[in-house]
Amino acid sequence: AQKVTQAQTEISVVEKEDVTLDCVYETRDTTYYLFWYKQPPSGELVFLIRRNSFDEQNEISGRYSWNFQKSTSSFNFTITASQVVDSAVYFCALSEAPHGGTSYGKLTFGQGTILTVHP
Amino acid sequence: SQTIHQWPATLVQPVGSPLSLECTVEGTSNPNLYWYRQAAGRGLQLLFYSVGIGQISSEVPQNLSASRPQDRQFILSSKKLLLSDSGFYLCAWSPGTGGNEQFFGPGTRLTVL
């Protein structure tokens, strides 16, 4: 069974601090996808990034960066120079590869980390 | 570009009343469609998914049902609501091929009294 653990329930930082959100996953699949989503107070989940299990290159997008390490089954998310607008719930998710002739791969979410950035 | 709509945005219903939440996707064909429920602002529970018209798979047995009468329309229903059905309902879609990233609608906040 797949499992995603986000051990940090809540994180509080002051604006301009760097913050890292941890994500640890479990899967028996050799091919899988990892995701991060942001849920601002409005409620809609916003897709941030997808990584497949064969691509361990770290990725940077503006103030966001992701560190994928297969050896430790982790996919951590760092926000550099945090801003108040970064305040949200962040979800890490894991998906198995499509199978059975369909394109469907079940998405398993972690419980989320509530990030609060204070001015 | 693709967009996903959900309505209503909020709903307050008495226990025992029926429910119908609608989700539509624009700008894509043959998407995979999903209904999730989020209780207490944390954790998403997959309720149903569909890989095509009339094809519905249920992840959790419960008081709800889903239907997909058209390619880009996904409906969540109940004949009689329970208090435990309260929550934030999110519809999502993903491309019919590869990737698996899911894109979410704005959600419906349901309160059952």
JSON list of C-alpha atoms in Angstrom, two decimals:
[
{"chain": "A", "resi": 1, "resn": "ALA", "atom": "CA", "xyz": [0.00, 0.00, 0.00]},
{"chain": "A", "resi": 2, "resn": "GLN", "atom": "CA", "xyz": [1.09, 3.52, -0.68]},
{"chain": "A", "resi": 3, "resn": "LYS", "atom": "CA", "xyz": [1.58, 6.00, 2.09]},
{"chain": "A", "resi": 4, "resn": "VAL", "atom": "CA", "xyz": [2.65, 9.63, 2.33]},
{"chain": "A", "resi": 5, "resn": "THR", "atom": "CA", "xyz": [3.77, 11.15, 5.60]},
{"chain": "A", "resi": 6, "resn": "GLN", "atom": "CA", "xyz": [4.06, 14.86, 6.27]},
{"chain": "A", "resi": 7, "resn": "ALA", "atom": "CA", "xyz": [5.32, 14.89, 9.82]},
{"chain": "A", "resi": 8, "resn": "GLN", "atom": "CA", "xyz": [5.09, 18.65, 10.24]},
{"chain": "A", "resi": 9, "resn": "THR", "atom": "CA", "xyz": [1.51, 19.49, 11.11]},
{"chain": "A", "resi": 10, "resn": "GLU", "atom": "CA", "xyz": [2.08, 23.22, 11.34]},
{"chain": "A", "resi": 11, "resn": "ILE", "atom": "CA", "xyz": [4.99, 25.55, 10.64]},
{"chain": "A", "resi": 12, "resn": "SER", "atom": "CA", "xyz": [5.16, 29.21, 11.52]},
{"chain": "A", "resi": 13, "resn": "VAL", "atom": "CA", "xyz": [7.84, 31.51, 10.13]},
{"chain": "A", "resi": 14, "resn": "VAL", "atom": "CA", "xyz": [8.49, 35.19, 9.74]},
{"chain": "A", "resi": 15, "resn": "GLU", "atom": "CA", "xyz": [8.55, 36.73, 6.31]},
{"chain": "A", "resi": 16, "resn": "LYS", "atom": "CA", "xyz": [11.82, 36.33, 4.39]},
{"chain": "A", "resi": 17, "resn": "GLU", "atom": "CA", "xyz": [12.80, 33.20, 6.29]},
{"chain": "A", "resi": 18, "resn": "ASP", "atom": "CA", "xyz": [13.47, 30.01, 4.33]},
{"chain": "A", "resi": 19, "resn": "VAL", "atom": "CA", "xyz": [11.24, 27.08, 5.17]},
{"chain": "A", "resi": 20, "resn": "THR", "atom": "CA", "xyz": [11.38, 23.39, 4.23]},
{"chain": "A", "resi": 21, "resn": "LEU", "atom": "CA", "xyz": [8.34, 21.15, 4.18]},
{"chain": "A", "resi": 22, "resn": "ASP", "atom": "CA", "xyz": [9.12, 17.48, 4.61]},
{"chain": "A", "resi": 23, "resn": "CYS", "atom": "CA", "xyz": [7.52, 14.60, 2.75]},
{"chain": "A", "resi": 24, "resn": "VAL", "atom": "CA", "xyz": [8.32, 10.92, 3.13]},
{"chain": "A", "resi": 25, "resn": "TYR", "atom": "CA", "xyz": [6.62, 8.28, 1.04]},
{"chain": "A", "resi": 26, "resn": "GLU", "atom": "CA", "xyz": [6.22, 4.51, 0.90]},
{"chain": "A", "resi": 27, "resn": "THR", "atom": "CA", "xyz": [5.47, 2.47, -2.18]},
{"chain": "A", "resi": 28, "resn": "ARG", "atom": "CA", "xyz": [6.26, -0.93, -3.63]},
{"chain": "A", "resi": 29, "resn": "ASP", "atom": "CA", "xyz": [6.05, 0.36, -7.18]},
{"chain": "A", "resi": 30, "resn": "THR", "atom": "CA", "xyz": [9.25, 0.96, -9.08]},
{"chain": "A", "resi": 31, "resn": "THR", "atom": "CA", "xyz": [7.54, 3.56, -11.25]},
{"chain": "A", "resi": 32, "resn": "TYR", "atom": "CA", "xyz": [5.59, 6.28, -9.54]},
{"chain": "A", "resi": 33, "resn": "TYR", "atom": "CA", "xyz": [4.96, 10.03, -9.48]},
{"chain": "A", "resi": 34, "resn": "LEU", "atom": "CA", "xyz": [5.31, 12.55, -6.69]},
{"chain": "A", "resi": 35, "resn": "PHE", "atom": "CA", "xyz": [3.44, 15.83, -6.41]},
{"chain": "A", "resi": 36, "resn": "TRP", "atom": "CA", "xyz": [3.11, 18.95, -4.32]},
{"chain": "A", "resi": 37, "resn": "TYR", "atom": "CA", "xyz": [-0.09, 20.95, -4.07]},
{"chain": "A", "resi": 38, "resn": "LYS", "atom": "CA", "xyz": [-0.88, 24.24, -2.36]},
{"chain": "A", "resi": 39, "resn": "GLN", "atom": "CA", "xyz": [-4.26, 24.94, -0.77]},
{"chain": "A", "resi": 40, "resn": "PRO", "atom": "CA", "xyz": [-4.70, 28.64, 0.03]},
{"chain": "A", "resi": 41, "resn": "PRO", "atom": "CA", "xyz": [-7.55, 29.81, 2.30]},
{"chain": "A", "resi": 42, "resn": "SER", "atom": "CA", "xyz": [-9.89, 29.90, -0.70]},
{"chain": "A", "resi": 43, "resn": "GLY", "atom": "CA", "xyz": [-9.81, 26.09, -0.69]},
{"chain": "A", "resi": 44, "resn": "GLU", "atom": "CA", "xyz": [-8.84, 25.25, -4.25]},
{"chain": "A", "resi": 45, "resn": "LEU", "atom": "CA", "xyz": [-5.84, 22.95, -4.57]},
{"chain": "A", "resi": 46, "resn": "VAL", "atom": "CA", "xyz": [-3.17, 24.37, -6.82]},
{"chain": "A", "resi": 47, "resn": "PHE", "atom": "CA", "xyz": [-0.81, 21.98, -8.59]},
{"chain": "A", "resi": 48, "resn": "LEU", "atom": "CA", "xyz": [2.84, 22.94, -8.03]},
{"chain": "A", "resi": 49, "resn": "ILE", "atom": "CA", "xyz": [5.03, 20.16, -9.35]},
{"chain": "A", "resi": 50, "resn": "ARG", "atom": "CA", "xyz": [5.17, 16.56, -10.56]},
{"chain": "A", "resi": 51, "resn": "ARG", "atom": "CA", "xyz": [8.21, 14.35, -10.40]},
{"chain": "A", "resi": 52, "resn": "ASN", "atom": "CA", "xyz": [8.55, 10.83, -11.76]},
{"chain": "A", "resi": 53, "resn": "SER", "atom": "CA", "xyz": [10.55, 8.18, -9.99]},
{"chain": "A", "resi": 54, "resn": "PHE", "atom": "CA", "xyz": [13.25, 8.09, -12.65]},
{"chain": "A", "resi": 55, "resn": "ASP", "atom": "CA", "xyz": [14.08, 11.75, -12.40]},
{"chain": "A", "resi": 56, "resn": "GLU", "atom": "CA", "xyz": [15.99, 12.62, -9.26]},
{"chain": "A", "resi": 57, "resn": "GLN", "atom": "CA", "xyz": [17.16, 15.98, -10.42]},
{"chain": "A", "resi": 58, "resn": "ASN", "atom": "CA", "xyz": [16.28, 18.75, -8.06]},
{"chain": "A", "resi": 59, "resn": "GLU", "atom": "CA", "xyz": [14.08, 21.45, -9.46]},
{"chain": "A", "resi": 60, "resn": "ILE", "atom": "CA", "xyz": [13.90, 25.16, -8.84]},
{"chain": "A", "resi": 61, "resn": "SER", "atom": "CA", "xyz": [11.08, 27.46, -9.83]},
{"chain": "A", "resi": 62, "resn": "GLY", "atom": "CA", "xyz": [11.52, 30.97, -8.58]},
{"chain": "A", "resi": 63, "resn": "ARG", "atom": "CA", "xyz": [11.50, 30.86, -4.78]},
{"chain": "A", "resi": 64, "resn": "TYR", "atom": "CA", "xyz": [10.38, 27.22, -4.78]},
{"chain": "A", "resi": 65, "resn": "SER", "atom": "CA", "xyz": [12.71, 24.25, -4.91]},
{"chain": "A", "resi": 66, "resn": "TRP", "atom": "CA", "xyz": [12.22, 20.53, -4.53]},
{"chain": "A", "resi": 67, "resn": "ASN", "atom": "CA", "xyz": [14.67, 17.90, -3.35]},
{"chain": "A", "resi": 68, "resn": "PHE", "atom": "CA", "xyz": [13.84, 14.34, -4.42]},
{"chain": "A", "resi": 69, "resn": "GLN", "atom": "CA", "xyz": [15.96, 11.61, -2.80]},
{"chain": "A", "resi": 70, "resn": "LYS", "atom": "CA", "xyz": [15.01, 8.07, -3.64]},
{"chain": "A", "resi": 71, "resn": "SER", "atom": "CA", "xyz": [17.49, 6.65, -1.13]},
{"chain": "A", "resi": 72, "resn": "THR", "atom": "CA", "xyz": [15.53, 8.15, 1.74]},
{"chain": "A", "resi": 73, "resn": "SER", "atom": "CA", "xyz": [12.11, 8.10, -0.01]},
{"chain": "A", "resi": 74, "resn": "SER", "atom": "CA", "xyz": [11.76, 11.81, 0.50]},
{"chain": "A", "resi": 75, "resn": "PHE", "atom": "CA", "xyz": [10.48, 14.66, -1.62]},
{"chain": "A", "resi": 76, "resn": "ASN", "atom": "CA", "xyz": [11.01, 17.86, 0.33]},
{"chain": "A", "resi": 77, "resn": "PHE", "atom": "CA", "xyz": [9.83, 21.32, -0.65]},
{"chain": "A", "resi": 78, "resn": "THR", "atom": "CA", "xyz": [11.71, 24.50, 0.22]},
{"chain": "A", "resi": 79, "resn": "ILE", "atom": "CA", "xyz": [10.41, 28.04, -0.03]},
{"chain": "A", "resi": 80, "resn": "THR", "atom": "CA", "xyz": [13.15, 30.63, -0.04]},
{"chain": "A", "resi": 81, "resn": "ALA", "atom": "CA", "xyz": [12.52, 34.11, 1.34]},
{"chain": "A", "resi": 82, "resn": "SER", "atom": "CA", "xyz": [8.97, 33.26, 2.34]},
{"chain": "A", "resi": 83, "resn": "GLN", "atom": "CA", "xyz": [6.16, 35.74, 1.86]},
{"chain": "A", "resi": 84, "resn": "VAL", "atom": "CA", "xyz": [2.78, 36.18, 3.53]},
{"chain": "A", "resi": 85, "resn": "VAL", "atom": "CA", "xyz": [1.11, 34.96, 0.33]},
{"chain": "A", "resi": 86, "resn": "ASP", "atom": "CA", "xyz": [2.82, 31.61, 0.85]},
{"chain": "A", "resi": 87, "resn": "SER", "atom": "CA", "xyz": [0.57, 30.97, 3.83]},
{"chain": "A", "resi": 88, "resn": "ALA", "atom": "CA", "xyz": [-1.46, 27.88, 2.95]},
{"chain": "A", "resi": 89, "resn": "VAL", "atom": "CA", "xyz": [-1.79, 24.17, 3.51]},
{"chain": "A", "resi": 90, "resn": "TYR", "atom": "CA", "xyz": [0.70, 22.21, 1.45]},
{"chain": "A", "resi": 91, "resn": "PHE", "atom": "CA", "xyz": [0.06, 18.63, 0.41]},
{"chain": "A", "resi": 92, "resn": "CYS", "atom": "CA", "xyz": [2.51, 16.07, -0.84]},
{"chain": "A", "resi": 93, "resn": "ALA", "atom": "CA", "xyz": [1.05, 13.25, -2.92]},
{"chain": "A", "resi": 94, "resn": "LEU", "atom": "CA", "xyz": [2.10, 9.98, -4.52]},
{"chain": "A", "resi": 95, "resn": "SER", "atom": "CA", "xyz": [0.66, 8.26, -7.54]},
{"chain": "A", "resi": 96, "resn": "GLU", "atom": "CA", "xyz": [1.28, 4.81, -8.88]},
{"chain": "A", "resi": 97, "resn": "ALA", "atom": "CA", "xyz": [2.00, 4.46, -12.56]},
{"chain": "A", "resi": 98, "resn": "PRO", "atom": "CA", "xyz": [-0.99, 3.89, -14.84]},
{"chain": "A", "resi": 99, "resn": "HIS", "atom": "CA", "xyz": [-1.87, 0.26, -15.14]},
{"chain": "A", "resi": 100, "resn": "GLY", "atom": "CA", "xyz": [-4.46, -2.15, -16.44]},
{"chain": "A", "resi": 101, "resn": "GLY", "atom": "CA", "xyz": [-4.70, -0.41, -19.81]},
{"chain": "A", "resi": 102, "resn": "THR", "atom": "CA", "xyz": [-6.05, 2.78, -18.30]},
{"chain": "A", "resi": 103, "resn": "SER", "atom": "CA", "xyz": [-4.40, 6.06, -17.56]},
{"chain": "A", "resi": 104, "resn": "TYR", "atom": "CA", "xyz": [-5.60, 6.10, -14.00]},
{"chain": "A", "resi": 105, "resn": "GLY", "atom": "CA", "xyz": [-3.14, 6.10, -11.15]},
{"chain": "A", "resi": 106, "resn": "LYS", "atom": "CA", "xyz": [-4.55, 6.60, -7.69]},
{"chain": "A", "resi": 107, "resn": "LEU", "atom": "CA", "xyz": [-3.28, 9.69, -5.91]},
{"chain": "A", "resi": 108, "resn": "THR", "atom": "CA", "xyz": [-2.46, 9.23, -2.23]},
{"chain": "A", "resi": 109, "resn": "PHE", "atom": "CA", "xyz": [-2.18, 12.45, -0.25]},
{"chain": "A", "resi": 110, "resn": "GLY", "atom": "CA", "xyz": [-0.34, 13.23, 2.94]},
{"chain": "A", "resi": 111, "resn": "GLN", "atom": "CA", "xyz": [-2.22, 14.96, 5.72]},
{"chain": "A", "resi": 112, "resn": "GLY", "atom": "CA", "xyz": [-0.81, 18.33, 4.79]},
{"chain": "A", "resi": 113, "resn": "THR", "atom": "CA", "xyz": [1.35, 20.95, 6.50]},
{"chain": "A", "resi": 114, "resn": "ILE", "atom": "CA", "xyz": [-0.15, 24.27, 7.52]},
{"chain": "A", "resi": 115, "resn": "LEU", "atom": "CA", "xyz": [2.35, 27.01, 6.76]},
{"chain": "A", "resi": 116, "resn": "THR", "atom": "CA", "xyz": [1.83, 30.43, 8.30]},
{"chain": "A", "resi": 117, "resn": "VAL", "atom": "CA", "xyz": [4.10, 33.27, 7.26]},
{"chain": "A", "resi": 118, "resn": "HIS", "atom": "CA", "xyz": [3.94, 36.27, 9.54]},
{"chain": "A", "resi": 119, "resn": "PRO", "atom": "CA", "xyz": [4.77, 39.78, 8.32]},
{"chain": "B", "resi": 1, "resn": "SER", "atom": "CA", "xyz": [-6.61, 26.21, -21.64]},
{"chain": "B", "resi": 2, "resn": "GLN", "atom": "CA", "xyz": [-8.52, 23.85, -19.42]},
{"chain": "B", "resi": 3, "resn": "THR", "atom": "CA", "xyz": [-10.86, 24.99, -16.69]},
{"chain": "B", "resi": 4, "resn": "ILE", "atom": "CA", "xyz": [-12.92, 23.11, -14.16]},
{"chain": "B", "resi": 5, "resn": "HIS", "atom": "CA", "xyz": [-16.13, 24.36, -12.64]},
{"chain": "B", "resi": 6, "resn": "GLN", "atom": "CA", "xyz": [-18.05, 23.25, -9.60]},
{"chain": "B", "resi": 7, "resn": "TRP", "atom": "CA", "xyz": [-21.37, 24.34, -8.25]},
{"chain": "B", "resi": 8, "resn": "PRO", "atom": "CA", "xyz": [-22.78, 25.31, -5.98]},
{"chain": "B", "resi": 9, "resn": "ALA", "atom": "CA", "xyz": [-19.93, 26.93, -4.05]},
{"chain": "B", "resi": 10, "resn": "THR", "atom": "CA", "xyz": [-21.66, 26.48, -0.70]},
{"chain": "B", "resi": 11, "resn": "LEU", "atom": "CA", "xyz": [-24.66, 24.47, 0.36]},
{"chain": "B", "resi": 12, "resn": "VAL", "atom": "CA", "xyz": [-26.56, 24.01, 3.61]},
{"chain": "B", "resi": 13, "resn": "GLN", "atom": "CA", "xyz": [-28.90, 21.05, 3.65]},
{"chain": "B", "resi": 14, "resn": "PRO", "atom": "CA", "xyz": [-31.00, 19.32, 6.29]},
{"chain": "B", "resi": 15, "resn": "VAL", "atom": "CA", "xyz": [-30.37, 15.73, 7.26]},
{"chain": "B", "resi": 16, "resn": "GLY", "atom": "CA", "xyz": [-32.31, 13.36, 5.03]},
{"chain": "B", "resi": 17, "resn": "SER", "atom": "CA", "xyz": [-32.47, 15.69, 2.05]},
{"chain": "B", "resi": 18, "resn": "PRO", "atom": "CA", "xyz": [-31.05, 14.78, -1.38]},
{"chain": "B", "resi": 19, "resn": "LEU", "atom": "CA", "xyz": [-27.81, 16.12, -2.81]},
{"chain": "B", "resi": 20, "resn": "SER", "atom": "CA", "xyz": [-26.52, 16.90, -6.26]},
{"chain": "B", "resi": 21, "resn": "LEU", "atom": "CA", "xyz": [-23.14, 18.50, -6.86]},
{"chain": "B", "resi": 22, "resn": "GLU", "atom": "CA", "xyz": [-21.99, 19.14, -10.37]},
{"chain": "B", "resi": 23, "resn": "CYS", "atom": "CA", "xyz": [-18.56, 19.39, -11.93]},
{"chain": "B", "resi": 24, "resn": "THR", "atom": "CA", "xyz": [-17.72, 20.24, -15.52]},
{"chain": "B", "resi": 25, "resn": "VAL", "atom": "CA", "xyz": [-14.42, 20.50, -17.34]},
{"chain": "B", "resi": 26, "resn": "GLU", "atom": "CA", "xyz": [-13.70, 22.64, -20.37]},
{"chain": "B", "resi": 27, "resn": "GLY", "atom": "CA", "xyz": [-10.89, 22.59, -22.85]},
{"chain": "B", "resi": 28, "resn": "THR", "atom": "CA", "xyz": [-10.04, 18.90, -22.84]},
{"chain": "B", "resi": 29, "resn": "SER", "atom": "CA", "xyz": [-11.48, 15.61, -24.03]},
{"chain": "B", "resi": 30, "resn": "ASN", "atom": "CA", "xyz": [-11.81, 12.25, -22.31]},
{"chain": "B", "resi": 31, "resn": "PRO", "atom": "CA", "xyz": [-10.40, 13.38, -18.99]},
{"chain": "B", "resi": 32, "resn": "ASN", "atom": "CA", "xyz": [-10.21, 11.21, -15.91]},
{"chain": "B", "resi": 33, "resn": "LEU", "atom": "CA", "xyz": [-12.52, 12.71, -13.30]},
{"chain": "B", "resi": 34, "resn": "TYR", "atom": "CA", "xyz": [-12.44, 12.49, -9.51]},
{"chain": "B", "resi": 35, "resn": "TRP", "atom": "CA", "xyz": [-14.50, 13.41, -6.45]},
{"chain": "B", "resi": 36, "resn": "TYR", "atom": "CA", "xyz": [-12.72, 14.01, -3.15]},
{"chain": "B", "resi": 37, "resn": "ARG", "atom": "CA", "xyz": [-13.95, 14.97, 0.27]},
{"chain": "B", "resi": 38, "resn": "GLN", "atom": "CA", "xyz": [-11.92, 16.99, 2.72]},
{"chain": "B", "resi": 39, "resn": "ALA", "atom": "CA", "xyz": [-13.06, 17.03, 6.32]},
{"chain": "B", "resi": 40, "resn": "ALA", "atom": "CA", "xyz": [-11.95, 19.59, 8.89]},
{"chain": "B", "resi": 41, "resn": "GLY", "atom": "CA", "xyz": [-9.65, 21.30, 6.40]},
{"chain": "B", "resi": 42, "resn": "ARG", "atom": "CA", "xyz": [-7.14, 18.46, 6.31]},
{"chain": "B", "resi": 43, "resn": "GLY", "atom": "CA", "xyz": [-6.60, 15.25, 4.38]},
{"chain": "B", "resi": 44, "resn": "LEU", "atom": "CA", "xyz": [-8.27, 14.42, 1.10]},
{"chain": "B", "resi": 45, "resn": "GLN", "atom": "CA", "xyz": [-10.30, 11.28, 0.74]},
{"chain": "B", "resi": 46, "resn": "LEU", "atom": "CA", "xyz": [-10.92, 9.96, -2.75]},
{"chain": "B", "resi": 47, "resn": "LEU", "atom": "CA", "xyz": [-14.59, 9.08, -3.12]},
{"chain": "B", "resi": 48, "resn": "PHE", "atom": "CA", "xyz": [-15.03, 8.21, -6.81]},
{"chain": "B", "resi": 49, "resn": "TYR", "atom": "CA", "xyz": [-13.13, 8.26, -10.04]},
{"chain": "B", "resi": 50, "resn": "SER", "atom": "CA", "xyz": [-14.14, 7.84, -13.65]},
{"chain": "B", "resi": 51, "resn": "VAL", "atom": "CA", "xyz": [-12.06, 7.04, -16.73]},
{"chain": "B", "resi": 52, "resn": "GLY", "atom": "CA", "xyz": [-14.95, 7.43, -19.19]},
{"chain": "B", "resi": 53, "resn": "ILE", "atom": "CA", "xyz": [-18.65, 8.07, -19.69]},
{"chain": "B", "resi": 54, "resn": "GLY", "atom": "CA", "xyz": [-20.72, 5.79, -17.49]},
{"chain": "B", "resi": 55, "resn": "GLN", "atom": "CA", "xyz": [-17.62, 4.29, -15.87]},
{"chain": "B", "resi": 56, "resn": "ILE", "atom": "CA", "xyz": [-17.55, 4.93, -12.14]},
{"chain": "B", "resi": 57, "resn": "SER", "atom": "CA", "xyz": [-15.32, 3.39, -9.52]},
{"chain": "B", "resi": 58, "resn": "SER", "atom": "CA", "xyz": [-15.98, 3.83, -5.83]},
{"chain": "B", "resi": 59, "resn": "GLU", "atom": "CA", "xyz": [-13.13, 4.00, -3.39]},
{"chain": "B", "resi": 60, "resn": "VAL", "atom": "CA", "xyz": [-15.09, 4.11, -0.16]},
{"chain": "B", "resi": 61, "resn": "PRO", "atom": "CA", "xyz": [-18.53, 2.58, 0.46]},
{"chain": "B", "resi": 62, "resn": "GLN", "atom": "CA", "xyz": [-20.82, 5.28, 1.74]},
{"chain": "B", "resi": 63, "resn": "ASN", "atom": "CA", "xyz": [-23.98, 7.24, 1.42]},
{"chain": "B", "resi": 64, "resn": "LEU", "atom": "CA", "xyz": [-22.94, 8.86, -1.86]},
{"chain": "B", "resi": 65, "resn": "SER", "atom": "CA", "xyz": [-23.00, 7.95, -5.53]},
{"chain": "B", "resi": 66, "resn": "ALA", "atom": "CA", "xyz": [-21.50, 9.43, -8.67]},
{"chain": "B", "resi": 67, "resn": "SER", "atom": "CA", "xyz": [-22.46, 9.55, -12.32]},
{"chain": "B", "resi": 68, "resn": "ARG", "atom": "CA", "xyz": [-20.82, 10.69, -15.52]},
{"chain": "B", "resi": 69, "resn": "PRO", "atom": "CA", "xyz": [-23.55, 11.34, -18.06]},
{"chain": "B", "resi": 70, "resn": "GLN", "atom": "CA", "xyz": [-21.27, 13.22, -20.45]},
{"chain": "B", "resi": 71, "resn": "ASP", "atom": "CA", "xyz": [-17.56, 13.19, -21.20]},
{"chain": "B", "resi": 72, "resn": "ARG", "atom": "CA", "xyz": [-16.79, 16.30, -19.19]},
{"chain": "B", "resi": 73, "resn": "GLN", "atom": "CA", "xyz": [-19.53, 16.20, -16.58]},
{"chain": "B", "resi": 74, "resn": "PHE", "atom": "CA", "xyz": [-19.27, 14.49, -13.21]},
{"chain": "B", "resi": 75, "resn": "ILE", "atom": "CA", "xyz": [-22.08, 14.50, -10.66]},
{"chain": "B", "resi": 76, "resn": "LEU", "atom": "CA", "xyz": [-22.01, 13.57, -6.99]},
{"chain": "B", "resi": 77, "resn": "SER", "atom": "CA", "xyz": [-25.33, 12.60, -5.46]},
{"chain": "B", "resi": 78, "resn": "SER", "atom": "CA", "xyz": [-27.03, 11.36, -2.37]},
{"chain": "B", "resi": 79, "resn": "LYS", "atom": "CA", "xyz": [-30.62, 10.31, -1.77]},
{"chain": "B", "resi": 80, "resn": "LYS", "atom": "CA", "xyz": [-30.53, 11.12, 1.95]},
{"chain": "B", "resi": 81, "resn": "LEU", "atom": "CA", "xyz": [-27.80, 13.20, 3.52]},
{"chain": "B", "resi": 82, "resn": "LEU", "atom": "CA", "xyz": [-26.25, 12.34, 6.85]},
{"chain": "B", "resi": 83, "resn": "LEU", "atom": "CA", "xyz": [-24.56, 14.69, 9.30]},
{"chain": "B", "resi": 84, "resn": "SER", "atom": "CA", "xyz": [-21.28, 12.96, 8.51]},
{"chain": "B", "resi": 85, "resn": "ASP", "atom": "CA", "xyz": [-21.57, 14.02, 4.86]},
{"chain": "B", "resi": 86, "resn": "SER", "atom": "CA", "xyz": [-20.61, 17.57, 5.81]},
{"chain": "B", "resi": 87, "resn": "GLY", "atom": "CA", "xyz": [-17.30, 18.65, 4.34]},
{"chain": "B", "resi": 88, "resn": "PHE", "atom": "CA", "xyz": [-15.51, 20.28, 1.47]},
{"chain": "B", "resi": 89, "resn": "TYR", "atom": "CA", "xyz": [-16.03, 18.46, -1.82]},
{"chain": "B", "resi": 90, "resn": "LEU", "atom": "CA", "xyz": [-13.47, 18.81, -4.54]},
{"chain": "B", "resi": 91, "resn": "CYS", "atom": "CA", "xyz": [-13.72, 17.69, -8.12]},
{"chain": "B", "resi": 92, "resn": "ALA", "atom": "CA", "xyz": [-10.56, 17.10, -10.11]},
{"chain": "B", "resi": 93, "resn": "TRP", "atom": "CA", "xyz": [-9.53, 16.04, -13.59]},
{"chain": "B", "resi": 94, "resn": "SER", "atom": "CA", "xyz": [-6.39, 14.57, -15.07]},
{"chain": "B", "resi": 95, "resn": "PRO", "atom": "CA", "xyz": [-5.29, 14.04, -18.66]},
{"chain": "B", "resi": 96, "resn": "GLY", "atom": "CA", "xyz": [-6.35, 10.78, -20.24]},
{"chain": "B", "resi": 97, "resn": "THR", "atom": "CA", "xyz": [-2.74, 9.84, -20.92]},
{"chain": "B", "resi": 98, "resn": "GLY", "atom": "CA", "xyz": [0.25, 9.83, -18.62]},
{"chain": "B", "resi": 99, "resn": "GLY", "atom": "CA", "xyz": [1.38, 12.24, -15.94]},
{"chain": "B", "resi": 100, "resn": "ASN", "atom": "CA", "xyz": [-1.38, 11.67, -13.43]},
{"chain": "B", "resi": 101, "resn": "GLU", "atom": "CA", "xyz": [-1.27, 15.22, -12.14]},
{"chain": "B", "resi": 102, "resn": "GLN", "atom": "CA", "xyz": [-4.74, 16.20, -11.11]},
{"chain": "B", "resi": 103, "resn": "PHE", "atom": "CA", "xyz": [-6.21, 19.66, -11.43]},
{"chain": "B", "resi": 104, "resn": "PHE", "atom": "CA", "xyz": [-8.81, 20.70, -8.92]},
{"chain": "B", "resi": 105, "resn": "GLY", "atom": "CA", "xyz": [-11.96, 22.77, -9.04]},
{"chain": "B", "resi": 106, "resn": "PRO", "atom": "CA", "xyz": [-12.86, 25.49, -6.55]},
{"chain": "B", "resi": 107, "resn": "GLY", "atom": "CA", "xyz": [-14.80, 23.09, -4.33]},
{"chain": "B", "resi": 108, "resn": "THR", "atom": "CA", "xyz": [-18.23, 22.97, -2.69]},
{"chain": "B", "resi": 109, "resn": "ARG", "atom": "CA", "xyz": [-18.58, 23.48, 1.03]},
{"chain": "B", "resi": 110, "resn": "LEU", "atom": "CA", "xyz": [-21.47, 21.32, 2.25]},
{"chain": "B", "resi": 111, "resn": "THR", "atom": "CA", "xyz": [-22.99, 21.68, 5.71]},
{"chain": "B", "resi": 112, "resn": "VAL", "atom": "CA", "xyz": [-25.59, 19.16, 6.77]},
{"chain": "B", "resi": 113, "resn": "LEU", "atom": "CA", "xyz": [-27.71, 20.29, 9.71]}
]
